[in-house]
CSV table of C-alpha atoms and ligand atoms in Angstrom, one decimal:
chain,number,residue,atom,x,y,z
A,1,MET,CA,34.5,-4.9,-23.5
A,2,SER,CA,32.1,-2.0,-23.4
A,3,GLU,CA,31.2,-0.5,-20.1
A,4,ARG,CA,27.9,-1.9,-18.7
A,5,LYS,CA,25.6,0.1,-16.6
A,6,GLN,CA,24.7,-1.4,-13.3
A,7,PHE,CA,21.0,-1.1,-13.0
A,8,ARG,CA,19.4,-0.5,-9.6
A,9,ALA,CA,15.8,0.0,-8.5
A,10,ILE,CA,14.8,3.7,-8.9
A,11,LYS,CA,15.2,5.8,-5.7
A,12,GLY,CA,12.2,5.3,-3.5
A,13,THR,CA,11.3,2.0,-5.0
A,14,ARG,CA,12.3,-1.4,-3.8
A,15,ASP,CA,12.0,-5.1,-4.4
A,16,ILE,CA,10.2,-7.3,-1.9
A,17,LEU,CA,12.0,-10.6,-1.9
A,18,PRO,CA,11.2,-13.9,-0.3
A,19,PRO,CA,10.8,-14.6,2.6
A,20,ASP,CA,9.5,-11.0,3.2
A,21,SER,CA,7.1,-11.4,0.3
A,22,ALA,CA,5.4,-14.3,2.2
A,23,LEU,CA,4.7,-11.9,5.0
A,24,TRP,CA,3.2,-9.4,2.5
A,25,ASN,CA,1.0,-12.1,1.0
A,26,TRP,CA,-0.2,-13.2,4.4
A,27,PHE,CA,-0.9,-9.6,5.3
A,28,GLU,CA,-2.9,-9.0,2.2
A,29,HIS,CA,-4.7,-12.4,2.4
A,30,THR,CA,-5.7,-11.6,6.0
A,31,ALA,CA,-7.1,-8.2,4.8
A,32,ARG,CA,-9.2,-10.0,2.2
A,33,GLU,CA,-10.6,-12.4,4.8
A,34,VAL,CA,-11.5,-9.7,7.3
A,35,PHE,CA,-12.9,-7.3,4.7
A,36,GLU,CA,-15.0,-10.0,3.0
A,37,SER,CA,-16.4,-11.0,6.4
A,38,TYR,CA,-17.8,-7.4,6.5
A,39,ASN,CA,-19.2,-8.0,3.0
A,40,PHE,CA,-16.7,-5.9,1.1
A,41,GLY,CA,-15.8,-6.9,-2.5
A,42,GLU,CA,-12.6,-6.3,-4.3
A,43,ILE,CA,-12.3,-3.7,-7.0
A,44,ARG,CA,-9.3,-3.8,-9.3
A,45,LEU,CA,-8.4,-0.5,-10.6
A,46,PRO,CA,-6.0,0.9,-13.2
A,47,THR,CA,-2.7,2.2,-11.9
A,48,PHE,CA,-2.9,5.4,-13.9
A,49,GLU,CA,-5.7,7.7,-14.6
A,50,GLU,CA,-6.2,11.2,-16.2
A,51,THR,CA,-4.2,13.7,-14.2
A,52,THR,CA,-7.3,15.9,-13.8
A,53,LEU,CA,-9.2,13.2,-11.9
A,54,PHE,CA,-6.6,13.4,-9.1
A,55,ALA,CA,-6.3,17.2,-9.4
A,56,ARG,CA,-10.0,17.7,-9.0
A,57,SER,CA,-10.4,15.1,-6.2
A,58,ILE,CA,-7.4,15.7,-4.1
A,59,GLY,CA,-7.3,19.4,-4.7
A,60,LEU,CA,-5.0,21.6,-6.8
A,61,GLN,CA,-3.3,23.0,-3.7
A,62,ALA,CA,-2.5,19.7,-2.1
A,63,ASP,CA,1.1,18.7,-1.9
A,64,VAL,CA,0.3,15.4,-3.5
A,65,VAL,CA,-1.0,17.1,-6.6
A,66,GLN,CA,1.4,20.1,-6.6
A,67,LYS,CA,4.6,18.3,-6.0
A,68,GLU,CA,4.3,14.5,-5.9
A,69,MET,CA,2.5,13.1,-8.8
A,70,TYR,CA,4.3,11.2,-11.6
A,71,SER,CA,2.5,12.7,-14.6
A,72,PHE,CA,3.3,12.5,-18.3
A,73,PRO,CA,1.6,13.1,-21.6
A,74,ASP,CA,-0.1,10.0,-22.8
A,75,HIS,CA,2.0,9.6,-26.0
A,76,GLY,CA,4.6,7.1,-25.2
A,77,PRO,CA,7.2,6.7,-22.6
A,78,ASP,CA,9.7,9.1,-23.9
A,79,ALA,CA,7.4,12.1,-24.5
A,80,VAL,CA,8.1,13.1,-21.0
A,81,VAL,CA,11.3,14.8,-22.1
A,82,ARG,CA,9.9,16.5,-25.1
A,83,THR,CA,10.1,20.3,-25.2
A,84,GLU,CA,8.5,22.9,-27.4
A,85,GLU,CA,11.6,23.3,-29.5
A,86,GLY,CA,11.4,19.7,-30.5
A,87,GLY,CA,14.5,17.5,-31.2
A,88,LEU,CA,15.5,17.6,-27.6
A,89,ILE,CA,14.0,14.2,-27.0
A,90,ALA,CA,16.9,12.4,-28.6
A,91,ILE,CA,19.5,14.4,-26.6
A,92,GLU,CA,17.8,13.8,-23.3
A,93,ILE,CA,17.3,10.1,-23.9
A,94,LYS,CA,20.9,9.6,-24.9
A,95,GLU,CA,22.1,11.4,-21.8
A,96,SER,CA,19.9,9.5,-19.5
A,97,LEU,CA,21.0,6.2,-20.9
A,98,ARG,CA,24.7,7.2,-21.1
A,99,LEU,CA,25.0,5.4,-24.4
A,100,SER,CA,28.4,4.1,-25.1
A,101,ASP,CA,27.4,1.6,-27.7
A,102,ASN,CA,26.8,2.5,-31.3
A,103,GLU,CA,24.2,-0.2,-31.9
A,104,MET,CA,22.1,0.9,-29.1
A,105,ARG,CA,22.4,4.5,-30.3
A,106,ALA,CA,21.1,3.5,-33.8
A,107,GLN,CA,18.2,1.6,-32.4
A,108,LEU,CA,17.3,4.5,-30.2
A,109,GLN,CA,17.5,7.0,-33.0
A,110,GLN,CA,15.0,4.9,-35.0
A,111,TYR,CA,12.7,4.7,-32.0
A,112,VAL,CA,12.8,8.4,-31.5
A,113,GLU,CA,11.9,9.0,-35.1
A,114,VAL,CA,8.8,6.7,-34.8
A,115,LEU,CA,8.0,8.5,-31.6
A,116,ASP,CA,8.2,11.9,-33.2
A,117,GLN,CA,5.9,10.9,-36.0
A,118,SER,CA,3.3,9.6,-33.6
A,119,LEU,CA,3.6,12.7,-31.5
A,120,SER,CA,2.8,15.0,-34.4
A,121,ARG,CA,-0.1,12.7,-35.6
A,122,ARG,CA,-1.7,12.7,-32.2
A,123,GLY,CA,-1.6,16.4,-31.5
A,124,ALA,CA,-2.2,18.0,-28.2
A,125,SER,CA,-1.1,16.2,-25.1
A,126,GLU,CA,-3.4,14.6,-22.6
A,127,PHE,CA,-1.7,14.1,-19.2
A,128,VAL,CA,-2.0,11.0,-17.2
A,129,SER,CA,-0.7,10.3,-13.7
A,130,LEU,CA,0.4,7.2,-11.8
A,131,ARG,CA,-2.2,7.0,-9.0
A,132,PRO,CA,-1.0,8.7,-5.8
A,133,GLU,CA,-4.0,7.2,-4.0
A,134,ALA,CA,-7.1,5.2,-5.1
A,135,THR,CA,-10.2,6.9,-3.6
A,136,ALA,CA,-10.5,9.1,-6.7
A,137,SER,CA,-10.3,6.0,-8.9
A,138,VAL,CA,-13.0,4.2,-6.9
A,139,CYS,CA,-15.3,7.2,-7.2
A,140,ARG,CA,-14.6,7.4,-11.0
A,141,ALA,CA,-15.4,3.7,-11.3
A,142,TYR,CA,-18.6,4.2,-9.2
A,143,ILE,CA,-19.8,6.8,-11.6
A,144,GLU,CA,-18.6,5.0,-14.8
A,145,HIS,CA,-20.4,1.8,-13.8
A,146,ASN,CA,-23.5,3.4,-12.6
A,147,MET,CA,-23.1,1.7,-9.2
A,148,GLN,CA,-25.6,3.9,-7.5
A,149,ALA,CA,-28.3,1.8,-9.3
A,150,LEU,CA,-27.1,-1.3,-7.4
A,151,PRO,CA,-28.8,-2.3,-4.2
A,152,GLY,CA,-27.5,-1.1,-0.8
A,153,ASN,CA,-24.2,0.6,-0.1
A,154,GLN,CA,-21.2,-0.3,-2.3
A,155,LYS,CA,-18.5,-1.7,-0.1
A,156,LEU,CA,-15.3,-2.0,-2.0
A,157,TYR,CA,-11.7,-2.8,-1.2
A,158,TYR,CA,-8.4,-2.6,-3.2
A,159,ILE,CA,-4.9,-3.6,-2.8
A,160,GLY,CA,-2.0,-2.3,-4.8
A,161,PRO,CA,0.9,0.1,-5.4
A,162,MET,CA,0.5,3.9,-5.2
A,163,PHE,CA,3.1,6.5,-6.4
A,164,ARG,CA,4.2,9.7,-4.8
A,165,ARG,CA,7.4,11.5,-5.4
A,166,GLU,CA,8.2,12.2,-1.8
A,167,ARG,CA,11.6,12.4,-0.2
A,168,PRO,CA,12.4,8.7,0.6
A,169,GLN,CA,13.1,7.8,4.2
A,170,LYS,CA,12.3,4.9,6.6
A,171,GLY,CA,8.6,4.1,6.0
A,172,ARG,CA,8.3,6.6,3.1
A,173,TYR,CA,8.7,5.4,-0.5
A,174,ARG,CA,7.9,6.6,-4.0
A,175,GLN,CA,6.2,3.4,-4.8
A,176,PHE,CA,4.4,2.2,-1.8
A,177,TYR,CA,1.5,-0.1,-1.2
A,178,GLN,CA,-2.0,0.4,0.2
A,179,ILE,CA,-4.9,-1.7,1.2
A,180,GLY,CA,-8.0,0.5,1.0
A,181,ALA,CA,-11.7,0.2,1.7
A,182,GLU,CA,-14.5,2.5,0.6
A,183,VAL,CA,-18.2,2.6,1.3
A,184,LEU,CA,-20.3,4.6,-1.2
A,185,GLY,CA,-24.0,5.1,-1.2
A,186,GLN,CA,-27.0,7.2,0.0
A,187,SER,CA,-26.5,7.0,3.7
A,188,ASP,CA,-24.0,8.9,5.9
A,189,ALA,CA,-25.1,7.1,9.1
A,190,PRO,CA,-22.3,7.3,11.7
A,191,ALA,CA,-22.7,3.6,12.1
A,192,ILE,CA,-21.0,3.2,8.7
A,193,ASP,CA,-18.0,5.2,9.9
A,194,ALA,CA,-17.9,3.1,13.1
A,195,GLU,CA,-18.2,-0.2,11.3
A,196,VAL,CA,-15.4,0.8,8.9
A,197,LEU,CA,-13.2,1.6,11.9
A,198,GLU,CA,-14.2,-1.6,13.6
A,199,MET,CA,-13.2,-3.6,10.5
A,200,LEU,CA,-9.9,-1.8,10.4
A,201,LEU,CA,-9.0,-2.5,14.0
A,202,VAL,CA,-10.2,-6.1,13.7
A,203,PHE,CA,-7.7,-6.5,10.9
A,204,PHE,CA,-4.9,-4.8,12.7
A,205,ASN,CA,-5.5,-7.1,15.7
A,206,ARG,CA,-5.6,-10.1,13.5
A,207,VAL,CA,-2.2,-9.3,12.0
A,208,GLY,CA,-0.6,-8.4,15.3
A,209,LEU,CA,-0.4,-4.7,14.7
A,210,THR,CA,-1.5,-4.0,18.3
A,211,ARG,CA,0.5,-1.1,19.6
A,212,THR,CA,-1.6,1.4,17.7
A,213,THR,CA,-3.5,4.6,18.5
A,214,LEU,CA,-6.6,5.6,16.6
A,215,TYR,CA,-7.2,9.4,16.3
A,216,VAL,CA,-10.5,10.8,15.2
A,217,ASN,CA,-11.8,14.2,14.4
A,218,SER,CA,-14.6,16.0,12.5
A,219,ILE,CA,-13.6,18.7,10.2
A,220,GLY,CA,-17.2,19.9,9.4
A,221,ASP,CA,-18.9,20.2,6.1
A,222,LYS,CA,-19.6,22.8,3.5
A,223,ASN,CA,-22.0,24.6,5.8
A,224,CYS,CA,-19.6,25.2,8.7
A,225,ARG,CA,-16.1,24.6,7.5
A,226,PRO,CA,-15.8,27.7,5.2
A,227,GLN,CA,-16.5,30.0,8.2
A,228,TYR,CA,-14.0,28.1,10.3
A,229,VAL,CA,-11.4,28.3,7.6
A,230,GLU,CA,-11.9,32.0,7.3
A,231,LEU,CA,-11.6,32.5,11.1
A,232,LEU,CA,-8.5,30.4,11.1
A,233,ARG,CA,-7.0,32.4,8.3
A,234,GLU,CA,-7.7,35.7,10.1
A,235,GLU,CA,-6.1,34.3,13.3
A,236,LEU,CA,-3.1,33.0,11.4
A,237,ARG,CA,-2.5,36.3,9.6
A,238,LYS,CA,-2.1,37.9,13.0
A,239,VAL,CA,0.7,35.5,13.9
A,240,LYS,CA,2.2,35.2,10.4
A,241,ASP,CA,5.6,36.6,11.3
A,242,LYS,CA,6.1,33.9,13.9
A,243,LEU,CA,5.5,31.1,11.3
A,244,LYS,CA,7.9,29.4,9.0
A,245,GLU,CA,7.7,29.8,5.2
A,246,ASP,CA,5.5,26.8,4.5
A,247,SER,CA,2.9,27.7,7.0
A,248,GLN,CA,3.0,31.3,5.9
A,249,ARG,CA,2.2,30.2,2.4
A,250,ARG,CA,-0.6,27.9,3.6
A,251,ILE,CA,-2.4,30.8,5.4
A,252,GLU,CA,-3.6,31.9,2.0
A,253,THR,CA,-3.7,28.6,0.1
A,254,ASN,CA,-4.9,26.0,2.7
A,255,PRO,CA,-4.9,27.3,6.3
A,256,LEU,CA,-6.2,23.9,7.6
A,257,ARG,CA,-2.8,22.4,6.6
A,258,VAL,CA,-1.0,24.7,9.1
A,259,LEU,CA,-2.5,22.5,11.8
A,260,ASP,CA,-0.5,19.6,10.4
A,261,SER,CA,2.8,21.3,11.1
A,262,LYS,CA,5.3,19.4,13.1
A,263,ILE,CA,7.8,22.3,13.5
A,264,PRO,CA,8.5,22.6,17.2
A,265,ASP,CA,8.5,26.5,17.3
A,266,GLU,CA,5.0,26.6,15.7
A,267,GLN,CA,3.4,24.3,18.2
A,268,PRO,CA,2.6,26.8,21.0
A,269,ILE,CA,1.1,29.1,18.4
A,270,ILE,CA,-1.1,26.4,16.8
A,271,GLU,CA,-2.3,25.3,20.3
A,272,LYS,CA,-3.9,28.8,20.7
A,273,LEU,CA,-5.8,28.8,17.4
A,274,PRO,CA,-9.5,28.3,17.3
A,275,ARG,CA,-10.6,24.7,17.2
A,276,ILE,CA,-13.0,23.3,14.6
A,277,SER,CA,-14.9,21.4,17.3
A,278,ASP,CA,-16.1,24.7,18.7
A,279,HIS,CA,-17.3,25.8,15.2
A,280,LEU,CA,-19.2,22.7,13.9
A,281,CYS,CA,-22.8,23.3,12.7
A,282,GLU,CA,-25.6,21.4,14.5
A,283,ASP,CA,-25.7,18.5,12.0
A,284,CYS,CA,-21.9,18.0,12.0
A,285,ARG,CA,-21.8,18.2,15.8
A,286,ALA,CA,-24.6,15.6,16.1
A,287,HIS,CA,-22.9,13.3,13.5
A,288,PHE,CA,-19.6,13.4,15.4
A,289,ALA,CA,-21.4,12.8,18.8
A,290,LYS,CA,-23.2,9.8,17.3
A,291,LEU,CA,-20.0,8.4,15.8
A,292,LYS,CA,-18.4,8.5,19.3
A,293,GLU,CA,-21.4,6.7,20.7
A,294,GLU,CA,-21.1,4.0,18.0
A,295,LEU,CA,-17.4,3.6,18.7
A,296,ASN,CA,-18.1,3.2,22.4
A,297,LEU,CA,-20.8,0.6,21.6
A,298,ARG,CA,-18.1,-1.4,19.7
A,299,ARG,CA,-15.5,-0.8,22.5
A,300,ILE,CA,-13.2,0.9,20.2
A,301,ASP,CA,-10.5,3.0,21.9
A,302,TYR,CA,-9.8,6.3,20.3
A,303,LYS,CA,-8.3,9.7,20.9
A,304,GLU,CA,-9.8,13.0,19.7
A,305,ASN,CA,-7.4,15.1,17.8
A,306,TRP,CA,-8.7,18.5,16.6
A,307,ARG,CA,-5.6,19.0,14.5
A,308,LEU,CA,-6.3,15.9,12.3
A,309,VAL,CA,-7.2,17.6,9.0
A,310,ARG,CA,-5.5,15.3,6.5
A,311,GLY,CA,-3.7,16.3,3.4
A,312,LEU,CA,-6.3,15.6,0.8
A,313,ASP,CA,-9.1,18.1,0.1
A,314,TYR,CA,-12.0,15.8,-0.3
A,315,TYR,CA,-12.7,15.1,3.3
A,316,THR,CA,-15.8,16.2,5.2
A,317,ARG,CA,-16.8,15.5,8.8
A,318,THR,CA,-15.1,12.4,10.0
A,319,THR,CA,-11.3,12.1,9.6
A,320,PHE,CA,-9.1,9.5,11.3
A,321,GLU,CA,-5.6,8.2,11.4
A,322,VAL,CA,-4.0,5.2,13.1
A,323,THR,CA,-0.4,5.5,14.2
A,324,ALA,CA,1.9,2.6,15.2
A,325,GLU,CA,5.1,2.2,17.2
A,326,GLY,CA,8.5,1.5,15.9
A,327,LEU,CA,8.3,3.7,12.8
A,328,GLY,CA,9.9,7.0,13.7
A,329,SER,CA,8.4,10.1,12.1
A,330,GLN,CA,6.5,8.2,9.4
A,331,ASN,CA,4.2,6.5,11.9
A,332,ALA,CA,0.8,6.8,10.3
A,333,VAL,CA,-0.2,3.3,9.2
A,334,CYS,CA,-3.7,4.2,8.1
A,335,GLY,CA,-5.6,7.3,7.1
A,336,GLY,CA,-9.1,7.9,6.1
A,337,GLY,CA,-12.4,9.7,6.5
A,338,ARG,CA,-15.6,10.8,5.0
A,339,TYR,CA,-15.8,12.4,1.6
A,340,ASP,CA,-19.5,13.1,1.0
A,341,GLY,CA,-19.9,15.0,-2.3
A,342,LEU,CA,-16.7,13.8,-4.0
A,343,VAL,CA,-18.7,11.7,-6.4
A,344,GLU,CA,-20.8,14.7,-7.3
A,345,LEU,CA,-17.6,16.8,-7.7
A,346,LEU,CA,-16.5,14.3,-10.3
A,347,GLY,CA,-19.8,14.6,-12.2
A,348,GLY,CA,-21.7,11.8,-10.6
A,349,PRO,CA,-25.0,11.7,-8.5
A,350,PRO,CA,-25.1,13.0,-4.9
A,351,THR,CA,-23.4,10.3,-2.9
A,352,LYS,CA,-21.9,9.8,0.5
A,353,GLY,CA,-18.6,8.1,1.0
A,354,ILE,CA,-16.2,7.0,3.7
A,355,GLY,CA,-13.1,4.9,3.6
A,356,PHE,CA,-9.5,4.4,4.6
A,357,ALA,CA,-6.1,3.3,3.2
A,358,ILE,CA,-3.6,1.2,5.1
A,359,GLY,CA,0.0,1.7,4.3
A,360,THR,CA,1.3,-1.9,3.9
A,361,ASP,CA,5.0,-1.0,3.9
A,362,ARG,CA,4.8,0.7,7.3
A,363,SER,CA,2.4,-1.8,8.8
A,364,ILE,CA,4.7,-4.6,8.0
A,365,LEU,CA,7.7,-2.7,9.3
A,366,SER,CA,5.9,-2.1,12.6
A,367,ILE,CA,4.8,-5.8,12.9
A,368,GLU,CA,8.4,-6.9,12.2
A,369,GLU,CA,9.8,-4.5,14.7
A,370,SER,CA,7.4,-5.6,17.4
A,371,GLY,CA,8.5,-9.2,16.9
A,372,ASN,CA,4.9,-10.2,16.1
A,373,ALA,CA,5.6,-11.4,12.6
A,374,PRO,CA,4.4,-15.0,12.1
A,375,LYS,CA,6.8,-17.7,10.9
A,376,LEU,CA,5.3,-18.6,7.6
A,377,GLY,CA,5.5,-21.5,5.3
A,378,GLY,CA,9.1,-22.3,4.5
A,379,LEU,CA,10.5,-25.4,3.0
A,380,ALA,CA,9.0,-28.6,4.5
A,381,VAL,CA,10.9,-31.4,2.7
A,382,TYR,CA,14.2,-31.5,0.9
A,383,ILE,CA,14.6,-34.7,-1.2
A,384,ALA,CA,18.1,-36.0,-1.0
A,385,TRP,CA,18.2,-38.5,-3.8
A,386,MET,CA,21.2,-40.5,-4.9
A,387,GLY,CA,21.8,-42.7,-7.8
A,388,GLN,CA,20.2,-42.3,-11.2
A,389,ALA,CA,17.9,-45.3,-10.5
A,390,SER,CA,16.3,-43.5,-7.6
A,391,TYR,CA,15.6,-40.4,-9.5
A,392,PRO,CA,12.2,-41.5,-11.0
A,393,THR,CA,10.9,-42.4,-7.5
A,394,ALA,CA,12.2,-39.0,-6.2
A,395,VAL,CA,10.3,-37.1,-8.9
A,396,ASN,CA,7.2,-39.1,-8.2
A,397,ILE,CA,7.2,-38.6,-4.5
A,398,ALA,CA,8.0,-34.9,-4.8
A,399,ARG,CA,4.9,-34.5,-7.0
A,400,LYS,CA,2.7,-36.4,-4.4
A,401,LEU,CA,4.0,-34.4,-1.5
A,402,ARG,CA,3.5,-31.1,-3.4
A,403,ALA,CA,0.0,-32.2,-4.3
A,404,ALA,CA,-0.7,-32.6,-0.6
A,405,GLY,CA,0.3,-28.9,-0.2
A,406,LEU,CA,3.8,-29.4,1.2
A,407,SER,CA,6.7,-27.2,0.0
A,408,VAL,CA,9.3,-29.6,-1.5
A,409,GLU,CA,12.7,-29.0,-3.0
A,410,LEU,CA,14.0,-31.6,-5.4
A,411,PRO,CA,17.6,-31.1,-6.5
A,412,PRO,CA,17.7,-31.1,-10.3
A,413,GLU,CA,21.1,-32.9,-10.4
A,414,GLU,CA,22.6,-35.7,-8.5
A,415,MET,CA,24.6,-34.5,-5.5
A,416,LYS,CA,26.9,-36.2,-3.0
A,417,PHE,CA,25.0,-37.2,0.1
A,418,LYS,CA,26.8,-34.9,2.5
A,419,LYS,CA,26.6,-31.9,0.2
A,420,SER,CA,22.9,-32.6,-0.4
A,421,LEU,CA,22.1,-32.7,3.3
A,422,GLY,CA,24.2,-29.6,3.9
A,423,LEU,CA,22.1,-27.7,1.3
A,424,ALA,CA,18.9,-29.0,2.9
A,425,ASP,CA,20.1,-27.4,6.2
A,426,LYS,CA,21.1,-24.1,4.6
A,427,LEU,CA,17.7,-23.9,2.8
A,428,GLY,CA,16.0,-24.2,6.2
A,429,ALA,CA,14.2,-27.4,5.3
A,430,ARG,CA,12.4,-29.1,8.2
A,431,TYR,CA,13.0,-32.6,6.8
A,432,ALA,CA,15.3,-34.3,4.5
A,433,LEU,CA,13.8,-37.3,2.7
A,434,ILE,CA,16.6,-39.7,1.8
A,435,ILE,CA,16.0,-41.8,-1.4
A,436,GLY,CA,18.8,-44.0,-2.5
A,437,GLU,CA,18.8,-47.2,-4.5
A,438,ASP,CA,18.2,-49.4,-1.4
A,439,GLU,CA,15.2,-47.3,-0.4
A,440,VAL,CA,13.7,-47.6,-3.9
A,441,ALA,CA,14.1,-51.4,-3.7
A,442,SER,CA,12.5,-51.7,-0.3
A,443,ARG,CA,10.0,-48.9,-0.9
A,444,THR,CA,10.8,-47.5,2.6
A,445,PHE,CA,12.4,-44.1,3.0
A,446,THR,CA,14.4,-42.4,5.7
A,447,LEU,CA,12.9,-39.1,6.9
A,448,LYS,CA,15.4,-37.0,8.8
A,449,ARG,CA,14.2,-34.1,11.0
A,450,LEU,CA,16.9,-31.6,10.5
A,451,ALA,CA,16.4,-29.6,13.8
A,452,ASP,CA,17.4,-32.6,16.0
A,453,GLY,CA,18.6,-35.3,13.6
A,454,ASP,CA,15.7,-37.6,14.5
A,455,GLN,CA,15.3,-40.3,11.8
A,456,LYS,CA,12.3,-42.4,10.9
A,457,LYS,CA,12.0,-45.2,8.4
A,458,LEU,CA,8.6,-44.9,6.6
A,459,ALA,CA,6.9,-46.8,3.8
A,460,GLU,CA,5.7,-44.6,1.0
A,461,GLY,CA,2.1,-44.9,2.2
A,462,GLU,CA,3.0,-43.7,5.7
A,463,LEU,CA,5.2,-40.9,4.6
A,464,LEU,CA,2.4,-38.4,3.7
A,465,GLU,CA,0.3,-39.4,6.7
A,466,TYR,CA,3.3,-38.8,9.1
A,467,LEU,CA,4.2,-35.4,7.5
A,468,GLU,CA,0.6,-34.3,7.7
A,469,SER,CA,0.2,-35.2,11.3
A,470,GLU,CA,3.5,-33.3,12.0
A,471,ARG,CA,2.2,-30.3,10.2
A,472,ARG,CA,-1.0,-30.3,12.3
A,473,ARG,CA,1.1,-30.3,15.6
B,501,HAM,P1,-3.1,8.9,2.9
B,501,HAM,O1,-3.2,9.3,4.4
B,501,HAM,O2,-2.5,9.8,2.0
B,501,HAM,O3,-4.6,8.6,2.6
B,501,HAM,O4,-2.4,7.5,2.8
B,501,HAM,C1,-2.8,6.4,3.6
B,501,HAM,C2,-1.6,5.7,4.2
B,501,HAM,O5,-0.8,5.3,3.1
B,501,HAM,C3,-0.8,6.5,5.1
B,501,HAM,O6,-1.3,6.5,6.4
B,501,HAM,C4,0.5,5.7,5.0
B,501,HAM,O7,0.5,4.6,5.9
B,501,HAM,C5,0.6,5.2,3.6
B,501,HAM,N1,1.4,6.1,2.8
B,501,HAM,C6,1.2,7.3,2.2
B,501,HAM,N2,2.2,7.8,1.6
B,501,HAM,C7,3.2,6.9,1.7
B,501,HAM,C8,4.6,6.8,1.2
B,501,HAM,N3,5.1,7.7,0.5
B,501,HAM,N4,5.3,5.7,1.6
B,501,HAM,C9,4.8,4.7,2.4
B,501,HAM,N5,3.5,4.7,2.8
B,501,HAM,C10,2.7,5.8,2.5
B,501,HAM,C11,-5.0,8.2,1.3
B,501,HAM,O8,-4.3,7.8,0.5
B,501,HAM,C12,-6.6,8.2,1.2
B,501,HAM,N6,-6.9,7.7,-0.2
B,501,HAM,C13,-7.2,7.3,2.2
B,501,HAM,C14,-8.7,7.2,2.1
B,501,HAM,C15,-9.4,6.3,1.6
B,501,HAM,N7,-9.5,8.2,2.5
B,501,HAM,C16,-10.7,7.8,2.2
B,501,HAM,N8,-10.7,6.6,1.7
């Protein structure tokens, strides 16, 4: 027998299995309900876009763009490994699959030849990337569909996977999931920022993610930030020798990011740096003051954090993050902020924007760790049928109960009574419905509550009524 490769999910990706997936569905469903109550509509976006869309939006110097994007030429899956010398494709593919099987090798060879032909036909490569985030895509869609011509602000939400090639650890994956919301339009009223934050916290509250802290900041705009960044750079150059390599590099490329550093030795140095709050222009200062007023009006608790600069370049003025307990170092469950001007940067009309993205993976971890996860669904009724003559009745009743919205397990083959009830127990069913030939003849069935063994004899007509009344309790 030839050796078979044991396939596993790629590092940093994972399967969400039942019953966890029920929790994920509930979480996403609750987001939809809350967001729609704030008049947001869902936008479904592609999972890959032109690489340059992300590079231009997020910034060429951002780690996400420099190090973390999954990018490939849009020629076919295997072109990733093509090199200038050509011919290397086959070698790399063969190695990566560890082919031991001649048939497979032959198929692959054929495939590579087809691929090669198509490569030379199509000419220069166009790079695409799996989306590392979706704000850029929303802005691209806003422009593409001329949404500025629609009435009012565009309030959009999205749910789905994002991809970043980060070092995997608890709460950090290479394929992770976000629920995001964005408001795009002509107004940058701080009430919009506050409403977006209110919606976020109403949602967190609804799903039991309550041990959270909201941090807010203003990072200024194109009128005041460049001067601040220059000042920061000058101050950082003075202490360069005391900083670690990453921060040293950032002094020139992106000094704001130094403020993000978590390295203990750098903390006392950073604390002494000039703060953006002392260098905001009049308009940004007024915007931030009004935002805080609006948050107070809505009784939203927050902490100001002058070091909250965020890792994506498109932000202006308001930035925010929510952290939650039980997550260790990866404790940000949501990040967001204002990005006035991003649409313009992508070739669209002058437009204001604000939004956030919730990390679903981390949020669910935190809810689970706090013990706040709801008990969801589960199997309501296991039908223990015996004797071929009772099978048609079992099929019929299963369909009726399912139509009434109950989760029902109907064993596909006859089983011994004891074994059948044992399985019902193991599956976590709340009830076993016993259907034997006597029950079919009398049209009354035994319903056994598995938690305490309580049994009831019920006519077919009473069965549904009883189960529904139990469900309401
Ligand atoms: P972000 O801060 O890069 O912002 O990501 C938002 C959230 O996604 C994070 O707070 C975190 O919960 C989750 N997240 C990010 N990377 C990972 C990962 N590798 N594994 C697990 N979870 C992760 C954005 O993406 C912006 N687009 C948010 C935004 C929307 N700003 C304005 N509008």
